[in-house]
Amino acid sequence: MGEVNGVPFKTGITVPHGAALTQDMCDKNVVAMSLVRKIGDDEYQIVHLNFFHTKPGKYILTDSANSHRDRLICTLDSITTSLSADSFPGDDVSMDIYKLLEGPWNDFKVLYYDPKKNEMQGQFAAKFVRINKRQHGRESADTLTYTNCKFLVSNIYVQEVFTEPR
């Protein structure tokens, strides 16, 4: 659930490809996922959230490809975020590409993570600006502001960690 440019979602935001949890990155549980909002039969907005910890708390959304390291210690206190408008979810070619507009209006919180159920709940707000000059998607405004967004992801895919050769 949530709003874009002040208008509540007509359909919910989903995680059709699931979320992937990596246990060996930074010696902690790290998640990557894409939140998909269906606009019409052939148009979707996809918010990409790359690598954040499952630990409850507030995280900084960023546009930069940050290695998330401070003095060789993995911190992962920021999440590389982008948005694309695609004709199909998971399309290789995006109709419109958006860049995160960094500022105080962006917010991302992990409310809880249950490792037994592989379930996570969170909330976010983010502002994006379209970087391609020509608009391709019907709903691809110059600026998209997501507010009051909440998500619940269950059945998070946990990537297997190999500690011994097979």
Tab-separated table of C-alpha atoms in Angstrom:
chain	number	residue	atom	x	y	z
A	1	MET	CA	0.000	0.000	0.000
A	2	GLY	CA	1.043	3.607	-0.427
A	3	GLU	CA	0.704	6.748	-2.518
A	4	VAL	CA	2.383	8.142	-5.617
A	5	ASN	CA	2.239	11.912	-6.061
A	6	GLY	CA	-0.437	12.027	-3.359
A	7	VAL	CA	-2.743	9.480	-5.023
A	8	PRO	CA	-3.280	6.119	-3.249
A	9	PHE	CA	-2.264	3.002	-5.186
A	10	LYS	CA	-5.116	1.525	-7.216
A	11	THR	CA	-3.455	-1.860	-6.858
A	12	GLY	CA	-0.972	-2.868	-4.197
A	13	ILE	CA	2.767	-2.932	-4.534
A	14	THR	CA	4.029	-6.508	-4.870
A	15	VAL	CA	7.272	-8.455	-4.817
A	16	PRO	CA	6.558	-10.908	-7.667
A	17	HIS	CA	10.168	-12.076	-7.977
A	18	GLY	CA	10.552	-12.373	-4.217
A	19	ALA	CA	13.389	-11.095	-2.135
A	20	ALA	CA	16.766	-12.777	-1.888
A	21	LEU	CA	18.616	-13.016	1.402
A	22	THR	CA	22.374	-13.516	1.333
A	23	GLN	CA	23.920	-14.768	4.564
A	24	ASP	CA	27.598	-14.472	3.704
A	25	MET	CA	27.692	-10.845	2.571
A	26	CYS	CA	29.191	-8.665	5.308
A	27	ASP	CA	28.803	-11.628	7.687
A	28	LYS	CA	25.174	-10.634	8.171
A	29	ASN	CA	21.766	-11.252	6.584
A	30	VAL	CA	21.463	-8.927	3.575
A	31	VAL	CA	18.361	-8.567	1.362
A	32	ALA	CA	17.842	-7.356	-2.209
A	33	MET	CA	14.368	-6.950	-3.709
A	34	SER	CA	12.252	-5.079	-6.208
A	35	LEU	CA	8.824	-3.676	-5.354
A	36	VAL	CA	6.464	-3.701	-8.352
A	37	ARG	CA	3.406	-1.473	-8.774
A	38	LYS	CA	1.056	-2.345	-11.624
A	39	ILE	CA	-0.128	0.734	-13.548
A	40	GLY	CA	-2.083	-1.010	-16.296
A	41	ASP	CA	-2.163	-4.259	-18.242
A	42	ASP	CA	1.175	-3.466	-19.857
A	43	GLU	CA	2.849	-0.944	-17.545
A	44	TYR	CA	4.627	-1.344	-14.202
A	45	GLN	CA	6.765	0.847	-11.938
A	46	ILE	CA	9.566	-1.076	-10.274
A	47	VAL	CA	11.463	0.245	-7.235
A	48	HIS	CA	14.818	-1.538	-6.946
A	49	LEU	CA	16.289	-1.805	-3.421
A	50	ASN	CA	19.773	-3.267	-3.432
A	51	PHE	CA	21.320	-4.779	-0.326
A	52	PHE	CA	20.074	-3.814	3.108
A	53	HIS	CA	20.309	-5.572	6.454
A	54	THR	CA	17.373	-7.426	7.940
A	55	LYS	CA	18.039	-5.781	11.299
A	56	PRO	CA	15.103	-3.509	12.221
A	57	GLY	CA	15.929	0.164	11.937
A	58	LYS	CA	16.124	3.135	9.618
A	59	TYR	CA	18.313	3.122	6.523
A	60	ILE	CA	19.391	5.852	4.103
A	61	LEU	CA	18.278	5.613	0.471
A	62	THR	CA	21.001	6.674	-1.960
A	63	ASP	CA	21.455	6.953	-5.707
A	64	SER	CA	25.155	6.216	-5.678
A	65	ALA	CA	26.717	2.816	-6.088
A	66	ASN	CA	28.170	2.695	-2.605
A	67	SER	CA	30.411	-0.149	-1.533
A	68	HIS	CA	28.943	0.183	1.967
A	69	ARG	CA	32.336	-0.049	3.624
A	70	ASP	CA	33.880	2.141	6.262
A	71	ARG	CA	37.502	1.310	7.123
A	72	LEU	CA	37.058	-2.157	5.596
A	73	ILE	CA	34.053	-2.857	7.842
A	74	CYS	CA	30.786	-3.471	6.055
A	75	THR	CA	28.165	-1.040	7.348
A	76	LEU	CA	25.333	-1.242	4.800
A	77	ASP	CA	23.698	1.824	6.326
A	78	SER	CA	22.587	3.021	2.894
A	79	ILE	CA	20.604	1.300	0.142
A	80	THR	CA	21.240	1.891	-3.556
A	81	THR	CA	17.785	2.679	-4.944
A	82	SER	CA	16.385	3.277	-8.419
A	83	LEU	CA	13.063	3.107	-10.250
A	84	SER	CA	12.123	2.026	-13.751
A	85	ALA	CA	8.874	1.906	-15.691
A	86	ASP	CA	8.666	-1.326	-17.667
A	87	SER	CA	6.164	-2.786	-20.097
A	88	PHE	CA	6.374	-6.132	-18.267
A	89	PRO	CA	7.751	-6.884	-14.805
A	90	GLY	CA	11.270	-8.165	-15.227
A	91	ASP	CA	11.555	-6.709	-18.738
A	92	ASP	CA	15.144	-6.308	-19.919
A	93	VAL	CA	14.318	-2.985	-21.600
A	94	SER	CA	12.790	-0.231	-19.490
A	95	MET	CA	10.465	2.363	-20.956
A	96	ASP	CA	11.506	5.074	-18.501
A	97	ILE	CA	14.400	5.281	-16.041
A	98	TYR	CA	14.334	7.272	-12.796
A	99	LYS	CA	17.055	8.485	-10.488
A	100	LEU	CA	16.533	8.845	-6.759
A	101	LEU	CA	16.441	12.501	-5.721
A	102	GLU	CA	18.358	12.411	-2.452
A	103	GLY	CA	16.968	14.420	0.454
A	104	PRO	CA	15.027	14.364	3.724
A	105	TRP	CA	11.828	13.193	1.990
A	106	ASN	CA	13.362	9.708	1.513
A	107	ASP	CA	12.819	7.174	4.256
A	108	PHE	CA	13.297	3.424	4.580
A	109	LYS	CA	12.646	1.348	7.694
A	110	VAL	CA	12.774	-2.359	8.379
A	111	LEU	CA	10.081	-2.868	11.014
A	112	TYR	CA	10.780	-6.549	11.659
A	113	TYR	CA	12.363	-9.644	10.193
A	114	ASP	CA	11.382	-13.147	11.275
A	115	PRO	CA	14.084	-15.643	10.185
A	116	LYS	CA	11.908	-18.655	11.039
A	117	LYS	CA	9.141	-17.526	8.662
A	118	ASN	CA	11.547	-15.696	6.282
A	119	GLU	CA	9.210	-12.729	6.555
A	120	MET	CA	9.935	-8.998	6.628
A	121	GLN	CA	7.826	-5.891	7.055
A	122	GLY	CA	8.900	-2.348	6.285
A	123	GLN	CA	7.926	1.096	5.106
A	124	PHE	CA	9.418	3.652	2.775
A	125	ALA	CA	9.058	7.004	1.085
A	126	ALA	CA	11.140	8.154	-1.878
A	127	LYS	CA	11.249	10.805	-4.595
A	128	PHE	CA	12.456	9.973	-8.109
A	129	VAL	CA	13.100	12.109	-11.218
A	130	ARG	CA	12.886	10.741	-14.762
A	131	ILE	CA	16.273	10.893	-16.486
A	132	ASN	CA	15.253	10.019	-20.051
A	133	LYS	CA	14.026	13.105	-21.934
A	134	ARG	CA	11.119	11.551	-23.788
A	135	GLN	CA	8.294	10.023	-21.746
A	136	HIS	CA	7.387	6.495	-22.853
A	137	GLY	CA	5.037	5.198	-20.144
A	138	ARG	CA	1.568	6.678	-19.681
A	139	GLU	CA	2.103	7.183	-15.946
A	140	SER	CA	5.765	8.262	-16.193
A	141	ALA	CA	5.605	11.806	-14.841
A	142	ASP	CA	8.791	13.885	-14.549
A	143	THR	CA	8.809	13.328	-10.765
A	144	LEU	CA	7.356	10.394	-8.844
A	145	THR	CA	7.011	10.759	-5.085
A	146	TYR	CA	6.204	7.613	-3.129
A	147	THR	CA	4.786	8.274	0.359
A	148	ASN	CA	3.182	6.217	3.138
A	149	CYS	CA	4.352	2.970	1.507
A	150	LYS	CA	4.263	-0.254	3.497
A	151	PHE	CA	5.296	-3.722	2.461
A	152	LEU	CA	5.217	-7.248	3.828
A	153	VAL	CA	7.410	-9.867	2.191
A	154	SER	CA	7.073	-13.533	3.061
A	155	ASN	CA	8.926	-16.592	1.795
A	156	ILE	CA	12.167	-14.667	1.321
A	157	TYR	CA	14.554	-16.817	-0.688
A	158	VAL	CA	17.627	-17.620	1.423
A	159	GLN	CA	20.682	-18.247	-0.735
A	160	GLU	CA	22.601	-21.325	0.301
A	161	VAL	CA	26.033	-20.735	1.814
A	162	PHE	CA	28.641	-23.380	1.050
A	163	THR	CA	31.179	-23.824	3.821
A	164	GLU	CA	32.668	-27.129	2.659
A	165	PRO	CA	33.352	-28.486	-0.807
A	166	ARG	CA	30.779	-30.980	-2.040
